[in-house]
Short mmCIF file of C-alpha atoms in Angstrom, two decimals:
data_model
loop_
_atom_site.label_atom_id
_atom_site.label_comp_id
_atom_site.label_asym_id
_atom_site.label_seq_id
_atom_site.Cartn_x
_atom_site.Cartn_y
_atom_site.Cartn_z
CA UNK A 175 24.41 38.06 -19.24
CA UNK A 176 23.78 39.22 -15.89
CA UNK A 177 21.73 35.92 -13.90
CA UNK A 178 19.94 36.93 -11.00
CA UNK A 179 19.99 34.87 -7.72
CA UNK A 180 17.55 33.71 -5.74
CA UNK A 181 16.08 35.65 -2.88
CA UNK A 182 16.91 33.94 0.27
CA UNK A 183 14.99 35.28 3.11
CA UNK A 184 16.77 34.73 6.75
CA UNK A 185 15.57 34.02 10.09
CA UNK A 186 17.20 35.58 13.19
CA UNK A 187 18.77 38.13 11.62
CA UNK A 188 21.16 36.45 9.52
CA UNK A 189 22.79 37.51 6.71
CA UNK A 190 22.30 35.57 3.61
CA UNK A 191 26.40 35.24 2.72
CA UNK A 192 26.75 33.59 5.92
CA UNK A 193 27.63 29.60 6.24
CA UNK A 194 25.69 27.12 6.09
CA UNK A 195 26.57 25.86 9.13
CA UNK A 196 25.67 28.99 11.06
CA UNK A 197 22.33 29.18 9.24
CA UNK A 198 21.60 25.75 10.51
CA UNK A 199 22.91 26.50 14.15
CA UNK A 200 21.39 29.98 14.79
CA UNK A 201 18.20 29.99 12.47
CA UNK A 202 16.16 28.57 9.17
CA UNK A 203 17.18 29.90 6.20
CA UNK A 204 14.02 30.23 3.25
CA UNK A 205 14.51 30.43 -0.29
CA UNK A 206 11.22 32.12 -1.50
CA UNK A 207 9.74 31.31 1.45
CA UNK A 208 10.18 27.24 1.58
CA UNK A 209 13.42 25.62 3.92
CA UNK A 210 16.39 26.03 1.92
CA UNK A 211 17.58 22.65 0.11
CA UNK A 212 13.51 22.04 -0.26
CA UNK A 213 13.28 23.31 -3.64
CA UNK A 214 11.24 19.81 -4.27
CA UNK A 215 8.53 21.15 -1.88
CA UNK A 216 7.91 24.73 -4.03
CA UNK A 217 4.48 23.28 -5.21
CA UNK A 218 2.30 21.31 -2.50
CA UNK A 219 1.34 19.03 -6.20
CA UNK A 220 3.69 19.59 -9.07
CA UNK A 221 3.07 17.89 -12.38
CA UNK A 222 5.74 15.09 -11.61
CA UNK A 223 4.21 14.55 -8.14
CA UNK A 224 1.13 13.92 -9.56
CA UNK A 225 2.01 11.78 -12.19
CA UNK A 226 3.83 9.44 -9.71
CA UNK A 227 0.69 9.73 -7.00
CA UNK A 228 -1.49 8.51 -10.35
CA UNK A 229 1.01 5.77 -11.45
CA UNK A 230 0.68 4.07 -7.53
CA UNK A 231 -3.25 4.52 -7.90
CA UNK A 232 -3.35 2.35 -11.31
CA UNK A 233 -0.93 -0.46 -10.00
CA UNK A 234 -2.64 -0.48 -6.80
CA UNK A 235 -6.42 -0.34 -8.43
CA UNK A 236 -5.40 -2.68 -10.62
CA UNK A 237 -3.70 -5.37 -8.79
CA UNK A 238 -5.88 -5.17 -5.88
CA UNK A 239 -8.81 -5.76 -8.90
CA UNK A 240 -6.82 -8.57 -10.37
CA UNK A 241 -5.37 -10.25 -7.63
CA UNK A 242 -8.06 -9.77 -4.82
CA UNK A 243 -5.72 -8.23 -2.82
CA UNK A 244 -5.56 -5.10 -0.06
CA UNK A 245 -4.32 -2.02 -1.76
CA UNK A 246 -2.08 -1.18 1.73
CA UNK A 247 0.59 -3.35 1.03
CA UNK A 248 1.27 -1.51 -2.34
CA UNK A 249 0.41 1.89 -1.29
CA UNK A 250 2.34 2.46 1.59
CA UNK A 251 6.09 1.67 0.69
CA UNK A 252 5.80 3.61 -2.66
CA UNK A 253 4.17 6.76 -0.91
CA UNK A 254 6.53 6.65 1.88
CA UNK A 255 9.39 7.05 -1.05
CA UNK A 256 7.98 9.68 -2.66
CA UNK A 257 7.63 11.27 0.24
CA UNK A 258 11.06 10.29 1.56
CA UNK A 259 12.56 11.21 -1.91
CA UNK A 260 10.74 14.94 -1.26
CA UNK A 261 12.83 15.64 1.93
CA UNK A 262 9.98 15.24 4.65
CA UNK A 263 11.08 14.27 7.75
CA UNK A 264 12.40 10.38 8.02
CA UNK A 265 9.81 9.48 11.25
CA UNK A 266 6.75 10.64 9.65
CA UNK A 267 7.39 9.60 5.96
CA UNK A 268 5.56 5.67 6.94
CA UNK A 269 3.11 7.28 9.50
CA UNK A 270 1.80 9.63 6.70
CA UNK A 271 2.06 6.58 4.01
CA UNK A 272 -0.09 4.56 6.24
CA UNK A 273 -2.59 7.12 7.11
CA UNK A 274 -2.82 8.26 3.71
CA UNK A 275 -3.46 4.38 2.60
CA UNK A 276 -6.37 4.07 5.06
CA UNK A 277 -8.18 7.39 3.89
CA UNK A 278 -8.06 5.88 0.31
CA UNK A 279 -9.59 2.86 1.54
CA UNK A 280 -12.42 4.88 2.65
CA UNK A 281 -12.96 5.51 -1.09
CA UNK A 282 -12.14 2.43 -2.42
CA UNK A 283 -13.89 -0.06 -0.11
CA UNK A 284 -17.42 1.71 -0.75
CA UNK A 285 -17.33 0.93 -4.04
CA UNK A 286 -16.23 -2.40 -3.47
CA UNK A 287 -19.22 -2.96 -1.24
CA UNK A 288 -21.50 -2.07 -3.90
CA UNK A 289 -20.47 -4.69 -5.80
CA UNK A 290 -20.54 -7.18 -3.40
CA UNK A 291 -23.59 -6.16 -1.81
CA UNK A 292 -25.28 -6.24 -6.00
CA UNK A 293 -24.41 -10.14 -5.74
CA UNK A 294 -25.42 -10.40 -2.60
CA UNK A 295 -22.10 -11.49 -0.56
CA UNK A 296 -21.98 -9.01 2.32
CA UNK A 297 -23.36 -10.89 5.49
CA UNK A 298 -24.67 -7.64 7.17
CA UNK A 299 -25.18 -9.26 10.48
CA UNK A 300 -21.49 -10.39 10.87
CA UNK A 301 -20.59 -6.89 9.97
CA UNK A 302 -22.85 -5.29 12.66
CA UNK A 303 -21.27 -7.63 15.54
CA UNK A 304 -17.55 -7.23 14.15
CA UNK A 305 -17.78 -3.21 13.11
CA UNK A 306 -17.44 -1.98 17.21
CA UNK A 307 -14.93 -3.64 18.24
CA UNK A 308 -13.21 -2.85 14.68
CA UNK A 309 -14.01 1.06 15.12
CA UNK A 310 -12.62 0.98 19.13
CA UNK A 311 -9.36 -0.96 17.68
CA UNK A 312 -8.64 1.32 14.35
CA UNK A 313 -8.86 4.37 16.91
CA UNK A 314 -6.44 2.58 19.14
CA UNK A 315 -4.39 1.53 16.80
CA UNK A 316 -3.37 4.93 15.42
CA UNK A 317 -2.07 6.04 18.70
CA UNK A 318 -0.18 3.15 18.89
CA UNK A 319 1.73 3.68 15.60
CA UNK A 320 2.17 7.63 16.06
CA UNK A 321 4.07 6.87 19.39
CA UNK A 322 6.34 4.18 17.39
CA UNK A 323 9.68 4.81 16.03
CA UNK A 324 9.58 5.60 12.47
CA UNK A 325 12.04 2.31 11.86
CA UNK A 326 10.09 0.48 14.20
CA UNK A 327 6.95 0.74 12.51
CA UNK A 328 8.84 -0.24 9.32
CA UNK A 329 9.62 -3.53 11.17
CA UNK A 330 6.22 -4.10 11.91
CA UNK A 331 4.94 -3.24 8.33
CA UNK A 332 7.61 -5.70 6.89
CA UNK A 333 5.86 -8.68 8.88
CA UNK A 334 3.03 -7.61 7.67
CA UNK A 335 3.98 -7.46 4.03
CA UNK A 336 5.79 -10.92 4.13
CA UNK A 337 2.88 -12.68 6.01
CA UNK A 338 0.90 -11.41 3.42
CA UNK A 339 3.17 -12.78 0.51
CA UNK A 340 3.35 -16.31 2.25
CA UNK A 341 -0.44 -16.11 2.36
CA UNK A 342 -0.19 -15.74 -1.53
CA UNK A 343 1.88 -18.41 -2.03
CA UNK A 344 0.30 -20.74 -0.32
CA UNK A 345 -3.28 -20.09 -0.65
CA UNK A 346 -4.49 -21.95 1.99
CA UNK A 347 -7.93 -21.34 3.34
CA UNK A 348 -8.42 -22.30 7.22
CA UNK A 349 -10.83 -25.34 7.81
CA UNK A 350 -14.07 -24.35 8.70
CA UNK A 351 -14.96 -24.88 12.53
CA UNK A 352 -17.91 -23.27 14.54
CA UNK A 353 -19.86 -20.43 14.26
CA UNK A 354 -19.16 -17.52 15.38
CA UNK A 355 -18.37 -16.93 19.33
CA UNK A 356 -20.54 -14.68 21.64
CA UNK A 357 -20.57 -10.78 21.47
CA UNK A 358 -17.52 -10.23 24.01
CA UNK A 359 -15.07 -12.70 21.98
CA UNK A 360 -16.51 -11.09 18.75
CA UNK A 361 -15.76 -7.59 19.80
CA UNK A 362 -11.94 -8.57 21.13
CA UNK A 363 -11.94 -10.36 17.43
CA UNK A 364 -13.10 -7.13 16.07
CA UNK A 365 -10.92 -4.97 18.12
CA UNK A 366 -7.63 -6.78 17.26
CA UNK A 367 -8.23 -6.47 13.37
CA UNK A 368 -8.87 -3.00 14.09
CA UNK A 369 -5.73 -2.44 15.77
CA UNK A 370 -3.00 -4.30 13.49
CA UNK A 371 -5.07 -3.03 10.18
CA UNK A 372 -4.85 0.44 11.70
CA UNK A 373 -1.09 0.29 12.41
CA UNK A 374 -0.39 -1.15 8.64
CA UNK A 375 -2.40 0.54 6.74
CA UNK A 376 -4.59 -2.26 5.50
CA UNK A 377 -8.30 -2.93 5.65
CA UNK A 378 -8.20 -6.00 7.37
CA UNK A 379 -9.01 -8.98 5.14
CA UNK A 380 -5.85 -10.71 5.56
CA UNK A 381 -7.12 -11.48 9.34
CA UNK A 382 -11.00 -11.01 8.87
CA UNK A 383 -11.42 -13.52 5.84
CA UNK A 384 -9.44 -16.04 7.62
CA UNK A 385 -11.53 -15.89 10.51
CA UNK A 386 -14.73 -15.75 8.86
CA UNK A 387 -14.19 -18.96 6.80
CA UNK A 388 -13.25 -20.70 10.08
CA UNK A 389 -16.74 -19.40 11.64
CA UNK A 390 -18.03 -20.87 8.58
CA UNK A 391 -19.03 -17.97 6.62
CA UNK A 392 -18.78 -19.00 2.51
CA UNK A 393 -15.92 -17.55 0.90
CA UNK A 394 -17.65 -15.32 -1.33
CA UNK A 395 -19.78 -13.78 1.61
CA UNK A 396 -16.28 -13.80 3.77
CA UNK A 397 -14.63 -11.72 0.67
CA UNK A 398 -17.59 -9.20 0.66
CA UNK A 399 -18.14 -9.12 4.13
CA UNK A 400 -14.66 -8.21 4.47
CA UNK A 401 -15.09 -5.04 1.85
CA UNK A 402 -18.00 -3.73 4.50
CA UNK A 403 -15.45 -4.01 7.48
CA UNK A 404 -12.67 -1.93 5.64
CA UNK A 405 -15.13 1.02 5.75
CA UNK A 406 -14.82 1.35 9.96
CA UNK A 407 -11.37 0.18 9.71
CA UNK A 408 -10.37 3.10 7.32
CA UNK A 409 -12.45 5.54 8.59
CA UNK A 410 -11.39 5.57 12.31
CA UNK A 411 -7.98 4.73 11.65
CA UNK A 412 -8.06 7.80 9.18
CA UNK A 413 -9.71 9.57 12.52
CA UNK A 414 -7.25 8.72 14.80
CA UNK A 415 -4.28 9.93 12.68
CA UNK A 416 -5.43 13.11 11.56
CA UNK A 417 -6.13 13.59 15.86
CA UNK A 418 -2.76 12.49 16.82
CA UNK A 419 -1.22 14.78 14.42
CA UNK A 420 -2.59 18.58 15.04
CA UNK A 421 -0.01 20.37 16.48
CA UNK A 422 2.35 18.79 14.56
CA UNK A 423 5.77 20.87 14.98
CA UNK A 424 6.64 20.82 11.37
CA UNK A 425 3.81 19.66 9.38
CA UNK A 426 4.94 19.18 5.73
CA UNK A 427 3.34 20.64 2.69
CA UNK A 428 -0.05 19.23 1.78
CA UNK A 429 -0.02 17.18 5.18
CA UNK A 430 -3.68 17.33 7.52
CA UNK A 431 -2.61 15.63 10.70
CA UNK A 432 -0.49 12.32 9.28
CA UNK A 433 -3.03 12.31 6.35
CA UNK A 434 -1.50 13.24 3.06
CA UNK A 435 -4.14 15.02 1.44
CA UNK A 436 -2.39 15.45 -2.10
CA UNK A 437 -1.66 11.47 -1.97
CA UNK A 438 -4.88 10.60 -1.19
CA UNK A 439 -7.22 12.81 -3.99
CA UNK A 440 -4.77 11.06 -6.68
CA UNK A 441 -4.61 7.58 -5.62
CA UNK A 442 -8.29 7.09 -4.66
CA UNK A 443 -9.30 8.83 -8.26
CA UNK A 444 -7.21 6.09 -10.11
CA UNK A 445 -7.33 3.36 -7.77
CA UNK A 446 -10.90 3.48 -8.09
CA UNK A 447 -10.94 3.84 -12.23
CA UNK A 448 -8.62 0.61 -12.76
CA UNK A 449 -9.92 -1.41 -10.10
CA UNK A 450 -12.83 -2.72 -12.41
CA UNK A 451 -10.53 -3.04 -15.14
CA UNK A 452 -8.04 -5.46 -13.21
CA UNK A 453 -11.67 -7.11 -11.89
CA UNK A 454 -12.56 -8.07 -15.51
CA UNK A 455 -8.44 -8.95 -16.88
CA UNK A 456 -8.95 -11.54 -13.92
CA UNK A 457 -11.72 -13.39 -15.50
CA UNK A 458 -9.99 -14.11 -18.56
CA UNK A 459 -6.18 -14.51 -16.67
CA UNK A 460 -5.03 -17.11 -15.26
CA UNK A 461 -3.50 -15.18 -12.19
CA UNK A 462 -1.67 -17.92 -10.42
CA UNK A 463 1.77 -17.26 -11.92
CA UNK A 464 1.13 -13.36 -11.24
CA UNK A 465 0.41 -13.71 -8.07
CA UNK A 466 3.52 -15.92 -7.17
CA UNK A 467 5.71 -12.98 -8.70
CA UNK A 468 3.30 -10.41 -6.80
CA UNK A 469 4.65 -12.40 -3.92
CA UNK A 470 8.33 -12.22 -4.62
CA UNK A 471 7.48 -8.21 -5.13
CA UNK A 472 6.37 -8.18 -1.58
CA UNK A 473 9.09 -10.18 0.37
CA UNK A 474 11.62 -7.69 -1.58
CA UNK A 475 9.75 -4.50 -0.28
CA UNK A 476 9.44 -6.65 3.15
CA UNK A 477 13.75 -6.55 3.16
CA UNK A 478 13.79 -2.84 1.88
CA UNK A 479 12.12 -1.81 5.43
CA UNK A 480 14.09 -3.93 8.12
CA UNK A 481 17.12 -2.94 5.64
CA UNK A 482 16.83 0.87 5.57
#
């Protein structure tokens, strides 16, 4: 039986017997119409695709329900591999993860505010002197990580990751002293979380909780009042990425600036259906050995980024 080939369509008028290594020096060969040896990136969202997009939106709905925990740290090294593992370009695999992780927590923290805000834990006036210096920093933030070196950024994120596993572990809560400072201090406060959330991929509650409790803000209110602040952190940081990446030389498939638009319709549909569902396993769970191996988890994905 007779099998018929692919059509390969060639750029610069090359013929399609030639090598490979001409094809690669002289022009970009297409197999129906996508770069040749990116067969993986035929369909911007392929069943397989989606299925893994869904499976990081349970565990990170989930856990981040169970364990009270930032969906970031989850969501970022597992879509940077899936997007690694699809061929797009090494430098803008974390860049996209990260943006992508932010735009989901523009989903995810609005209906995490509603249920603060139900019990009454979201101190609006903290949120009103925090939220511009918060906006200013996400914005900043952005630029900073676009103009970083793919494995530099992964540097960064693992310091992140494994300060936020030692936080875990320990579970120590700062000692409350003072209110809170005057509006300039507040907004440099505010503009700092903005910029190291924004670079991460987090929405800022592993510095903004801390530093509420100290001002002596009740933990419950801190918690909540940290859910409002994600909103400006995701949003601008979401902003400042799709910005800084128009005119992107080779945008990949399904890519809007850095933002990963498959990535983030999946993972914000199931991140938001399981998050109640880890919410109300933590009531009846005693979470203290899961979160020590939740730790663990984290200092291992911590050493897959310096080590890659």
């Amino acid at each position: 039986m007779k099998v018929r080939r692919p059509q390969v369509f060639c750029h610069a008028g090359l013929d399609p017997a030639s090598s490979d290594g001409a094809r690669a020096e002289h022009g970009v060969c297409h197999n129906a119409g996508l770069p040749l040896g990116s067969e993986q990136q035929q369909s911007v969202l392929d069943l397989q695709l989606i299925l893994e997009l869904a499976l990081i939106g349970t565990c990170t709905g989930f856990l981040a329900g169970l364990l009270g925990i930032g969906g970031g740290m989850i969501m970022v090294p597992f879509v940077a591999m899936i997007l690694a593992a699809r061929d797009f370009p090494e430098d803008l695999t974390l860049k996209m993860a990260v943006a992508t992780s932010l735009a989901t927590i523009c989903f995810t923290s609005l209906s995490s505010v509603w249920a603060h805000q139900k019990r009454g834990a979201v101190v609006w006036p903290v949120v009103k002197v925090l939220a511009p210096g918060i906006l200013v920093g996400s914005l900043i933030g952005a630029q900073i990580a676009v103009a970083l070196p793919g494995k530099l950024l992964g540097i960064l994120f693992a310091i992140f990751v494994a300060f936020s596993a030692t936080q875990i572990l320990l579970d120590r809560k700062p000692k409350p002293g003072r209110t809170l400072p005057g509006p300039l201090v507040t907004f440099g406060v505010g503009n700092g979380i903005g910029v190291v959330s924004s670079v991460v991929g987090a929405g800022g509650a592993f510095m903004s909780v801390p530093f509420m409790l100290w001002c002596n803000v009740r933990i419950h209110e801190a918690v909540g009042t940290s859910a409002a602040l994600g909103f400006p952190i995701a949003l601008a940081g979401t902003a400042g990425y799709v910005w800084a990446g128009q005119g992107l030389p080779q945008s990949p498939p399904g890519a809007f600036g850095y933002l990963y638009v498959p990535g983030l319709v999946v993972i914000s549909i199931f991140s938001m259906l399981l998050a109640p569902v880890g919410a109300r396993t933590a009531h009846r769970t005693d979470t203290r050995p899961l979160r020590r191996a939740f730790a663990v988890v984290l200092y291992c994905l911590a050493a897959y980024f310096v080590l890659r």
